[in-house]
Short mmCIF file of C-alpha atoms and ligand atoms in Angstrom, two decimals:
data_model
loop_
_atom_site.label_atom_id
_atom_site.label_comp_id
_atom_site.label_asym_id
_atom_site.label_seq_id
_atom_site.Cartn_x
_atom_site.Cartn_y
_atom_site.Cartn_z
CA MET W 2 65.48 108.22 83.20
CA ASP W 3 64.08 111.87 83.58
CA LYS W 4 61.15 113.09 85.76
CA ILE W 5 59.12 116.06 85.54
CA LEU W 6 58.58 118.14 88.66
CA ILE W 7 55.58 120.52 88.99
CA ARG W 8 54.37 122.94 91.51
CA GLY W 9 50.83 123.75 90.51
CA GLY W 10 48.21 126.40 91.34
CA GLN W 11 49.45 129.08 88.84
CA PRO W 12 47.13 129.99 85.84
CA LEU W 13 48.98 129.63 82.58
CA HIS W 14 49.16 132.96 80.50
CA GLY W 15 50.68 133.60 77.07
CA THR W 16 51.21 132.00 73.62
CA VAL W 17 52.84 128.99 72.50
CA GLN W 18 53.92 127.78 68.78
CA VAL W 19 52.36 124.48 67.78
CA ARG W 20 55.07 122.03 66.13
CA GLY W 21 54.55 119.67 63.20
CA ALA W 22 52.24 117.02 63.72
CA LYS W 23 53.72 113.61 64.83
CA ASN W 24 50.88 111.56 63.30
CA SER W 25 51.48 113.12 60.10
CA THR W 26 55.24 113.11 60.17
CA LEU W 27 55.62 109.35 60.72
CA PRO W 28 53.34 108.13 57.67
CA LEU W 29 55.05 110.82 55.56
CA MET W 30 58.43 109.41 56.26
CA ALA W 31 57.24 106.01 55.68
CA ALA W 32 55.74 107.18 52.18
CA SER W 33 58.94 108.65 50.93
CA ILE W 34 59.90 104.77 50.40
CA LEU W 35 57.68 105.22 47.48
CA ALA W 36 59.76 108.21 45.87
CA GLU W 37 62.35 107.64 43.14
CA GLN W 38 64.03 111.06 43.86
CA PRO W 39 64.62 112.53 47.22
CA CYS W 40 61.98 114.17 49.37
CA VAL W 41 62.16 117.15 51.75
CA LEU W 42 59.78 117.51 54.71
CA HIS W 43 59.49 120.89 56.53
CA ASN W 44 58.11 121.62 60.02
CA VAL W 45 59.25 118.00 61.31
CA PRO W 46 58.94 118.00 65.23
CA CYS W 47 62.06 116.73 66.99
CA LEU W 48 60.34 113.58 68.73
CA HIS W 49 61.54 110.25 69.79
CA ASP W 50 59.24 108.73 67.60
CA VAL W 51 60.42 110.54 64.59
CA PHE W 52 63.93 109.37 65.58
CA THR W 53 62.43 105.90 65.76
CA MET W 54 61.12 106.08 62.36
CA ASP W 55 64.48 107.56 61.12
CA LYS W 56 66.23 104.35 62.53
CA ILE W 57 63.72 102.30 60.85
CA LEU W 58 64.11 103.76 57.44
CA SER W 59 67.83 104.02 57.83
CA GLY W 60 67.95 100.38 58.62
CA LEU W 61 66.27 99.87 55.40
CA GLY W 62 69.26 101.52 53.38
CA MET W 63 67.67 104.89 53.19
CA ARG W 64 69.69 108.24 53.37
CA ILE W 65 68.10 110.59 55.91
CA GLU W 66 69.43 114.03 57.02
CA PHE W 67 67.50 115.76 60.09
CA THR W 68 68.51 119.29 60.88
CA GLY W 69 66.09 121.15 62.96
CA ARG W 70 62.77 121.06 61.39
CA TYR W 71 63.88 120.08 57.85
CA MET W 72 64.49 116.51 56.87
CA THR W 73 65.66 115.02 53.55
CA LEU W 74 65.01 111.53 52.63
CA ASP W 75 66.18 109.64 49.98
CA ALA W 76 65.18 105.95 49.28
CA SER W 77 67.48 105.34 46.12
CA SER W 78 69.78 103.33 48.38
CA LEU W 79 67.39 101.19 50.17
CA ASP W 80 68.48 97.60 49.87
CA SER W 81 66.74 95.54 52.66
CA PRO W 82 63.02 95.72 52.97
CA VAL W 83 63.03 94.27 56.69
CA ALA W 84 61.90 96.07 59.65
CA PRO W 85 63.02 94.16 62.92
CA TYR W 86 61.20 93.67 66.09
CA ASP W 87 63.58 95.60 68.52
CA LEU W 88 62.45 98.78 66.41
CA VAL W 89 58.78 98.03 65.73
CA ARG W 90 57.94 96.91 69.28
CA LYS W 91 58.93 100.53 70.38
CA MET W 92 56.52 102.38 67.93
CA ARG W 93 53.37 100.90 66.39
CA ALA W 94 53.73 103.25 63.61
CA SER W 95 56.87 101.49 62.45
CA PHE W 96 54.23 99.01 60.76
CA PHE W 97 53.44 101.88 58.12
CA VAL W 98 56.43 101.01 56.30
CA LEU W 99 54.99 97.62 55.26
CA GLY W 100 52.45 99.08 52.51
CA PRO W 101 55.05 101.40 50.64
CA LEU W 102 57.83 98.46 50.78
CA LEU W 103 55.50 95.95 49.20
CA ALA W 104 54.28 98.62 46.36
CA ARG W 105 57.83 99.41 45.61
CA TYR W 106 59.61 96.29 45.96
CA GLY W 107 57.07 93.59 45.80
CA LYS W 108 58.40 92.14 49.19
CA ALA W 109 58.68 93.10 52.70
CA ARG W 110 59.44 91.62 56.15
CA VAL W 111 58.00 93.54 58.89
CA SER W 112 57.82 92.70 62.47
CA LEU W 113 54.09 92.54 64.02
CA PRO W 114 53.86 95.23 66.47
CA GLY W 115 52.11 93.47 69.59
CA GLY W 116 49.67 95.27 72.13
CA CYS W 117 50.39 98.05 74.14
CA ALA W 118 49.23 99.96 77.24
CA ILE W 119 46.06 101.22 75.73
CA GLY W 120 44.77 97.94 74.15
CA THR W 121 45.75 94.93 72.10
CA ARG W 122 45.73 97.17 68.98
CA PRO W 123 45.56 94.59 66.14
CA VAL W 124 46.55 94.95 62.58
CA ASP W 125 43.99 92.83 61.07
CA ILE W 126 42.51 95.43 58.78
CA HIS W 127 45.91 96.51 57.46
CA LEU W 128 46.56 92.96 56.59
CA LYS W 129 43.08 92.04 54.95
CA GLY W 130 43.36 95.16 52.56
CA LEU W 131 46.75 94.25 51.62
CA GLU W 132 45.50 90.91 50.72
CA ALA W 133 42.80 92.44 48.87
CA LEU W 134 45.15 94.13 46.88
CA GLY W 135 46.77 90.88 45.94
CA ALA W 136 49.76 90.57 48.57
CA LYS W 137 50.67 87.08 49.54
CA LEU W 138 50.91 87.30 53.54
CA THR W 139 52.60 84.83 56.06
CA VAL W 140 53.51 85.18 59.64
CA GLU W 141 56.85 83.79 60.06
CA GLU W 142 58.56 83.97 63.62
CA GLY W 143 56.62 87.25 64.55
CA TYR W 144 57.14 88.97 61.37
CA VAL W 145 54.67 89.42 58.57
CA VAL W 146 56.32 88.32 55.10
CA ALA W 147 54.33 89.94 52.21
CA GLU W 148 55.00 89.35 48.75
CA GLY W 149 53.48 90.13 45.32
CA ALA W 150 52.35 92.35 42.58
CA LEU W 151 49.59 94.43 43.76
CA THR W 152 46.36 95.20 41.71
CA GLY W 153 43.56 97.91 42.18
CA THR W 154 40.51 96.51 44.00
CA GLU W 155 37.55 97.50 46.02
CA PHE W 156 37.92 97.05 49.94
CA THR W 157 35.78 98.21 52.77
CA LEU W 158 37.56 98.68 55.92
CA ASP W 159 36.01 97.18 59.32
CA PHE W 160 36.66 100.30 61.01
CA PRO W 161 38.11 103.62 59.86
CA SER W 162 41.45 102.87 61.16
CA VAL W 163 43.76 105.60 60.62
CA GLY W 164 46.77 103.38 60.27
CA ALA W 165 45.20 100.88 58.03
CA THR W 166 43.90 103.80 55.78
CA GLU W 167 47.42 105.28 55.68
CA ASN W 168 49.06 101.81 54.80
CA LEU W 169 46.61 100.93 52.22
CA LEU W 170 46.60 104.21 50.57
CA MET W 171 50.19 104.03 50.30
CA ALA W 172 50.20 100.65 48.80
CA ALA W 173 47.45 101.32 46.23
CA CYS W 174 49.70 104.15 44.76
CA ARG W 175 51.57 101.72 42.78
CA ALA W 176 49.01 98.97 42.47
CA GLN W 177 47.96 98.23 38.73
CA GLY W 178 44.83 100.03 38.01
CA MET W 179 42.19 101.60 40.36
CA THR W 180 41.47 101.06 43.92
CA ARG W 181 38.44 102.00 45.78
CA LEU W 182 38.71 102.20 49.66
CA ASN W 183 35.46 102.54 51.58
CA ASN W 184 34.83 103.32 55.14
CA VAL W 185 38.32 104.85 55.41
CA ALA W 186 39.46 107.34 58.23
CA ARG W 187 38.97 111.15 57.63
CA GLU W 188 41.32 112.44 59.98
CA PRO W 189 43.56 115.63 58.89
CA GLU W 190 46.53 113.35 58.81
CA ILE W 191 45.21 111.38 56.05
CA VAL W 192 44.58 114.35 53.98
CA ASP W 193 48.31 115.40 54.66
CA LEU W 194 49.45 112.15 53.50
CA ALA W 195 47.44 112.06 50.29
CA GLN W 196 48.44 115.55 49.58
CA PHE W 197 52.04 114.64 49.83
CA LEU W 198 51.73 111.31 47.68
CA ASN W 199 49.79 113.38 45.17
CA SER W 200 52.63 115.77 44.90
CA LEU W 201 55.06 112.88 44.35
CA GLY W 202 52.74 112.09 41.29
CA ALA W 203 50.05 109.75 42.73
CA ARG W 204 46.57 110.09 41.89
CA ILE W 205 44.55 109.83 44.92
CA SER W 206 40.86 111.61 45.29
CA GLY W 207 38.57 111.77 48.00
CA ALA W 208 41.19 112.15 51.00
CA GLY W 209 39.02 113.62 53.85
CA THR W 210 35.85 111.70 53.16
CA ASP W 211 35.08 108.10 53.55
CA LEU W 212 35.76 106.99 50.12
CA ILE W 213 39.06 107.21 48.76
CA THR W 214 39.92 106.22 45.02
CA VAL W 215 43.40 105.75 44.00
CA VAL W 216 44.47 105.17 40.31
CA GLY W 217 47.86 103.27 40.68
CA VAL W 218 50.97 104.88 38.68
CA ASP W 219 54.30 103.11 37.38
CA ALA W 220 56.66 105.33 39.55
CA LEU W 221 56.68 108.12 42.14
CA GLY W 222 59.08 111.23 42.04
CA GLY W 223 60.48 113.40 44.90
CA ALA W 224 58.63 116.37 46.39
CA GLU W 225 58.89 118.87 49.16
CA HIS W 226 56.14 119.19 51.77
CA THR W 227 55.55 120.99 54.87
CA VAL W 228 53.92 118.92 57.75
CA ILE W 229 50.44 120.09 59.32
CA PRO W 230 50.42 121.39 62.80
CA ASP W 231 49.92 118.95 65.45
CA ARG W 232 46.24 119.23 66.56
CA ILE W 233 46.65 117.26 69.60
CA GLU W 234 49.59 119.22 70.97
CA ALA W 235 47.54 122.47 70.32
CA GLY W 236 44.69 121.06 72.37
CA THR W 237 46.86 119.86 75.00
CA PHE W 238 48.25 123.20 75.68
CA LEU W 239 44.71 124.75 75.32
CA ILE W 240 43.36 122.32 77.96
CA ALA W 241 46.53 123.02 80.27
CA GLY W 242 45.54 126.65 80.14
CA VAL W 243 41.81 126.25 80.81
CA ALA W 244 42.56 123.56 83.64
CA THR W 245 44.54 126.16 85.28
CA ARG W 246 41.95 128.92 84.82
CA GLY W 247 44.51 130.58 82.56
CA ASP W 248 44.55 132.32 79.29
CA VAL W 249 46.53 130.56 76.49
CA THR W 250 46.58 130.99 72.94
CA VAL W 251 48.46 128.59 70.37
CA LEU W 252 49.98 129.88 67.11
CA ASN W 253 50.50 128.13 63.88
CA ALA W 254 47.50 125.75 64.63
CA ASN W 255 44.55 124.78 62.38
CA PRO W 256 41.22 125.35 63.97
CA ASP W 257 39.58 123.20 61.18
CA HIS W 258 41.23 120.17 62.59
CA LEU W 259 39.82 120.73 66.06
CA PRO W 260 36.10 120.93 65.30
CA SER W 261 34.53 118.90 68.16
CA PHE W 262 37.28 119.66 70.69
CA LEU W 263 36.47 123.50 70.35
CA ASN W 264 32.90 122.97 70.50
CA LYS W 265 33.48 120.90 73.78
CA LEU W 266 35.32 123.89 75.48
CA ARG W 267 32.63 126.20 74.57
CA ASP W 268 30.24 123.71 75.87
CA ALA W 269 32.26 124.12 79.06
CA ALA W 270 31.89 128.02 79.27
CA VAL W 271 35.46 128.39 78.03
CA GLU W 272 35.86 131.55 75.70
CA VAL W 273 37.02 130.17 72.61
CA GLU W 274 38.72 132.92 70.14
CA VAL W 275 39.73 131.58 66.57
CA GLN W 276 41.66 133.93 64.27
CA GLY W 277 43.20 132.45 61.40
CA THR W 278 45.89 129.94 62.75
CA ARG W 279 45.56 131.41 66.16
CA ILE W 280 43.23 129.69 68.76
CA ARG W 281 42.81 131.47 72.27
CA ALA W 282 40.84 129.50 75.02
CA ARG W 283 40.31 131.69 78.31
CA ALA W 284 38.52 130.25 81.45
CA THR W 285 39.89 132.76 84.09
CA ASP W 286 36.03 132.69 85.59
CA GLY W 287 36.23 128.76 85.74
CA PHE W 288 34.37 126.42 83.50
CA LYS W 289 31.53 123.67 83.38
CA ALA W 290 31.34 120.09 83.20
CA SER W 291 30.91 118.37 79.74
CA ASP W 292 30.24 115.24 78.34
CA ILE W 293 32.64 113.74 75.83
CA ILE W 294 32.46 110.63 73.53
CA THR W 295 35.69 109.92 71.73
CA GLN W 296 35.01 108.99 67.89
CA PRO W 297 36.83 108.96 64.73
CA PHE W 298 37.45 112.48 62.98
CA PRO W 299 35.66 114.84 62.99
CA GLY W 300 34.44 113.45 66.51
CA PHE W 301 36.34 114.20 69.60
CA PRO W 302 39.61 112.77 69.41
CA THR W 303 40.79 110.04 71.67
CA ASP W 304 44.09 111.32 71.77
CA LEU W 305 42.87 114.44 73.82
CA GLN W 306 40.67 112.32 76.07
CA ALA W 307 42.99 111.99 79.06
CA GLN W 308 44.05 115.60 79.09
CA MET W 309 40.34 116.45 78.80
CA MET W 310 39.64 114.27 81.74
CA ALA W 311 42.28 115.89 83.89
CA MET W 312 40.78 119.26 83.10
CA LEU W 313 37.37 118.14 83.98
CA CYS W 314 38.38 116.91 87.21
CA VAL W 315 38.14 120.50 88.70
CA ALA W 316 34.89 121.62 86.67
CA ASP W 317 31.94 122.79 88.08
CA GLY W 318 29.67 119.83 88.02
CA VAL W 319 29.78 116.21 86.73
CA SER W 320 31.08 114.98 83.23
CA VAL W 321 30.58 111.74 81.57
CA ILE W 322 33.22 110.39 79.22
CA LYS W 323 33.10 107.65 76.81
CA GLU W 324 36.19 106.15 75.10
CA THR W 325 34.70 104.27 72.00
CA VAL W 326 38.10 104.15 69.90
CA PHE W 327 40.51 102.03 72.16
CA GLU W 328 39.51 99.45 74.69
CA ASN W 329 41.85 100.32 77.60
CA ARG W 330 42.47 103.98 77.47
CA PHE W 331 41.97 105.09 80.85
CA MET W 332 45.28 104.49 82.52
CA GLN W 333 45.32 108.00 83.80
CA VAL W 334 42.30 107.50 86.21
CA ALA W 335 44.04 105.68 89.20
CA GLU W 336 46.89 108.36 89.20
CA LEU W 337 44.48 111.23 88.81
CA ALA W 338 42.45 109.61 91.86
CA ARG W 339 45.92 109.80 94.04
CA MET W 340 46.00 113.48 93.20
CA GLY W 341 42.24 114.03 94.50
CA ALA W 342 40.18 113.47 91.72
CA ASP W 343 36.68 111.85 92.12
CA ILE W 344 36.53 109.47 88.86
CA ALA W 345 34.25 106.30 88.78
CA LEU W 346 34.77 103.90 86.02
CA ASP W 347 32.04 101.84 84.33
CA GLY W 348 33.18 99.95 81.35
CA ASN W 349 34.21 102.47 78.58
CA ALA W 350 32.86 105.22 80.66
CA ALA W 351 34.16 107.45 83.42
CA VAL W 352 32.09 109.61 85.63
CA VAL W 353 34.12 112.60 86.63
CA ARG W 354 32.67 114.66 89.49
CA GLY W 355 34.58 117.92 89.51
CA VAL W 356 36.41 118.86 92.91
CA LYS W 357 37.45 122.13 94.33
CA LYS W 358 41.02 121.20 94.66
CA MET W 359 43.73 118.63 93.60
CA CYS W 360 46.84 117.97 95.57
CA GLY W 361 50.47 117.19 93.97
CA ALA W 362 51.81 113.49 94.37
CA PRO W 363 54.43 111.20 92.92
CA VAL W 364 52.83 109.63 89.82
CA MET W 365 53.73 107.46 86.77
CA ALA W 366 53.11 107.78 83.15
CA SER W 367 51.88 104.84 81.45
CA ASP W 368 51.49 106.17 77.83
CA LEU W 369 52.11 109.09 75.82
CA ARG W 370 48.90 111.05 76.29
CA ALA W 371 47.97 109.63 79.87
CA SER W 372 51.47 111.42 80.84
CA ALA W 373 50.33 114.45 79.47
CA ALA W 374 46.93 114.30 81.51
CA LEU W 375 49.37 113.91 84.69
CA VAL W 376 51.37 116.87 83.71
CA ILE W 377 48.01 118.76 83.35
CA ALA W 378 46.79 117.60 86.82
CA GLY W 379 50.21 118.55 88.38
CA LEU W 380 49.70 122.22 87.09
CA ILE W 381 46.08 122.21 88.43
CA ALA W 382 47.13 120.88 92.05
CA GLU W 383 47.51 123.69 94.48
CA ARG W 384 49.19 122.09 97.30
CA GLY W 385 52.46 119.63 97.21
CA GLU W 386 54.71 118.75 94.35
CA THR W 387 54.06 116.56 91.42
CA ALA W 388 56.72 114.10 90.32
CA VAL W 389 55.83 112.43 86.99
CA SER W 390 58.20 109.65 86.19
CA ARG W 391 58.49 107.53 82.92
CA VAL W 392 58.78 110.79 81.06
CA TYR W 393 60.08 109.02 77.95
CA HIS W 394 56.45 108.36 77.04
CA LEU W 395 56.01 112.19 76.96
CA ASP W 396 59.11 112.46 74.64
CA ARG W 397 57.47 110.23 72.13
CA GLY W 398 54.85 113.20 71.17
CA TYR W 399 55.80 116.55 72.71
CA GLU W 400 58.86 118.45 72.08
CA ARG W 401 60.46 119.75 75.58
CA ILE W 402 56.92 120.32 76.98
CA GLU W 403 58.37 121.48 80.23
CA GLU W 404 60.12 124.26 78.75
CA ARG W 405 57.23 125.39 76.74
CA LEU W 406 54.67 125.13 79.78
CA ALA W 407 57.44 127.24 81.88
CA ALA W 408 57.30 129.79 79.33
CA LEU W 409 53.61 130.13 79.90
CA GLY W 410 54.27 130.68 83.70
CA ALA W 411 54.13 127.04 85.03
CA ASP W 412 56.56 126.02 87.68
CA ILE W 413 58.05 123.12 86.19
CA GLN W 414 61.32 121.42 85.67
CA ARG W 415 62.88 118.29 84.40
CA VAL W 416 65.31 116.42 86.57
CA ARG W 417 67.50 113.22 86.02
CA GLU W 418 65.96 110.45 88.24
CA GLY W 419 67.95 108.01 90.58
C1 UD1 L 512 46.55 106.33 65.14
C2 UD1 L 512 47.47 107.51 65.96
C3 UD1 L 512 46.85 107.40 67.39
C4 UD1 L 512 45.39 107.77 67.67
C5 UD1 L 512 44.37 106.60 66.74
C6 UD1 L 512 42.99 106.97 66.75
C7 UD1 L 512 49.27 107.56 64.63
C8 UD1 L 512 50.72 107.32 64.58
N1 UD1 L 512 48.55 107.05 65.71
O1 UD1 L 512 46.75 105.38 65.76
O2 UD1 L 512 47.72 108.63 67.86
O3 UD1 L 512 44.84 107.33 68.98
O4 UD1 L 512 44.99 106.80 65.34
O5 UD1 L 512 42.92 108.15 66.44
O6 UD1 L 512 48.78 108.09 63.55
N2 UD1 L 512 42.16 98.35 64.81
C9 UD1 L 512 41.75 96.98 64.49
N3 UD1 L 512 42.42 96.48 63.59
C10 UD1 L 512 43.29 97.21 62.72
C11 UD1 L 512 43.73 98.48 62.96
C12 UD1 L 512 43.00 99.00 64.12
O7 UD1 L 512 41.13 96.52 65.26
O8 UD1 L 512 43.98 96.40 61.76
C13 UD1 L 512 41.39 98.92 66.22
C14 UD1 L 512 42.61 99.51 67.10
O9 UD1 L 512 42.82 98.39 67.99
C15 UD1 L 512 41.52 100.50 67.71
C16 UD1 L 512 40.77 101.40 66.49
O10 UD1 L 512 40.93 100.37 65.69
O11 UD1 L 512 40.93 99.94 68.71
C17 UD1 L 512 41.59 102.53 66.01
O12 UD1 L 512 42.87 102.47 65.63
P1 UD1 L 512 43.62 103.26 64.53
O13 UD1 L 512 42.89 104.20 63.92
O14 UD1 L 512 44.32 102.10 63.75
O15 UD1 L 512 45.05 103.74 65.25
P2 UD1 L 512 46.30 104.01 64.99
O16 UD1 L 512 46.23 104.08 63.80
O17 UD1 L 512 46.97 102.76 65.44
#
């Protein structure tokens, strides 16, 4: 196992290219199950979660080639609609294969994902929606076994779950007749998925609003598609720049995908400049506290909450952070406290009192975004060395983060543990 060593205290400066979005790539890969001709994805990030999805789809019998940022996916050889536990448990997004498998083959057997560090994360909305579309579902030995021809319906999600919206959207593409999905997620990744499906021949309208309408078609062809930029990665680099009182510009980003995040930076007295696909955040004179509530898009993204908390640890003033999307997403707090942060937890709220300085410490990553928060705290720390272990969490969602931070002036390196 690797760990990341950081000697902080240097302001980060410079530009960094944003990669393709992990959270778009995974459902796009799953959606290619529906395509009767090969698909090509461009701007695919080289991440562990992408490799896991590759293994799942290859296990179904699909042919996948991944060279650099370019991936071809061919579902014509798919012969086994089964997603096994040992892969699904590694990555919840594996569950995305359920909807498209059922829609195309009329049957699927997909392991239930189980909980994870940030909460129990049930899949009840995915299952209720598929049942509403006519699927017969049973749970056998930890697997969801789904069968049946799908028929268009009207269904209202209890919560605008991103994953459930994606699963149901993919399933509805091949259902007989029209489906109306109410209270769906509006995240940019949903819009990206709908655009890809439409380019395969699907008839989806309303993606990006809370009502999506899908008119089922008999077959979907192939298509080429470019994955949207990763808004969470863009946000993470900008936060790292601000937290170190630096000046960082992200390139190839989409500012429209980060509305409330950019507003929060501005609230914190950070100078934010947007020019096309470039976003620059400058905090060379410091920054202020800011209150945050995580919410589904277009609200503040839960996937940037931990990183923002690390930054606010050294803001001028007191910030209150409320997490409303996940039940247990403050895993970074105890580790940040070991580095000198002053954070009090009260249920789903954290009160962060800005301190003047933080210090390095050995810390342990617990999940993807909490790990990014610890790296940011390490970059802030003016004394001592930070050693972040369990780096595999980071590799799920950031491509060679240490090299890209080093290019911005950070003293950071990856070493083999043990
Ligand atoms: C996706 C993202 C993840 C992000 C999250 C919220 C991917 C691969 N992952 O995760 O990075 O943090 O959106 O923006 O795109 N819920 C239920 N029942 C369900 C489904 C969800 O109760 O059937 C609950 C979850 O436990 C959670 C909340 O709804 O509390 C949001 O989950 P959801 O939007 O589904 O997140 P994911 O799709 O898992």
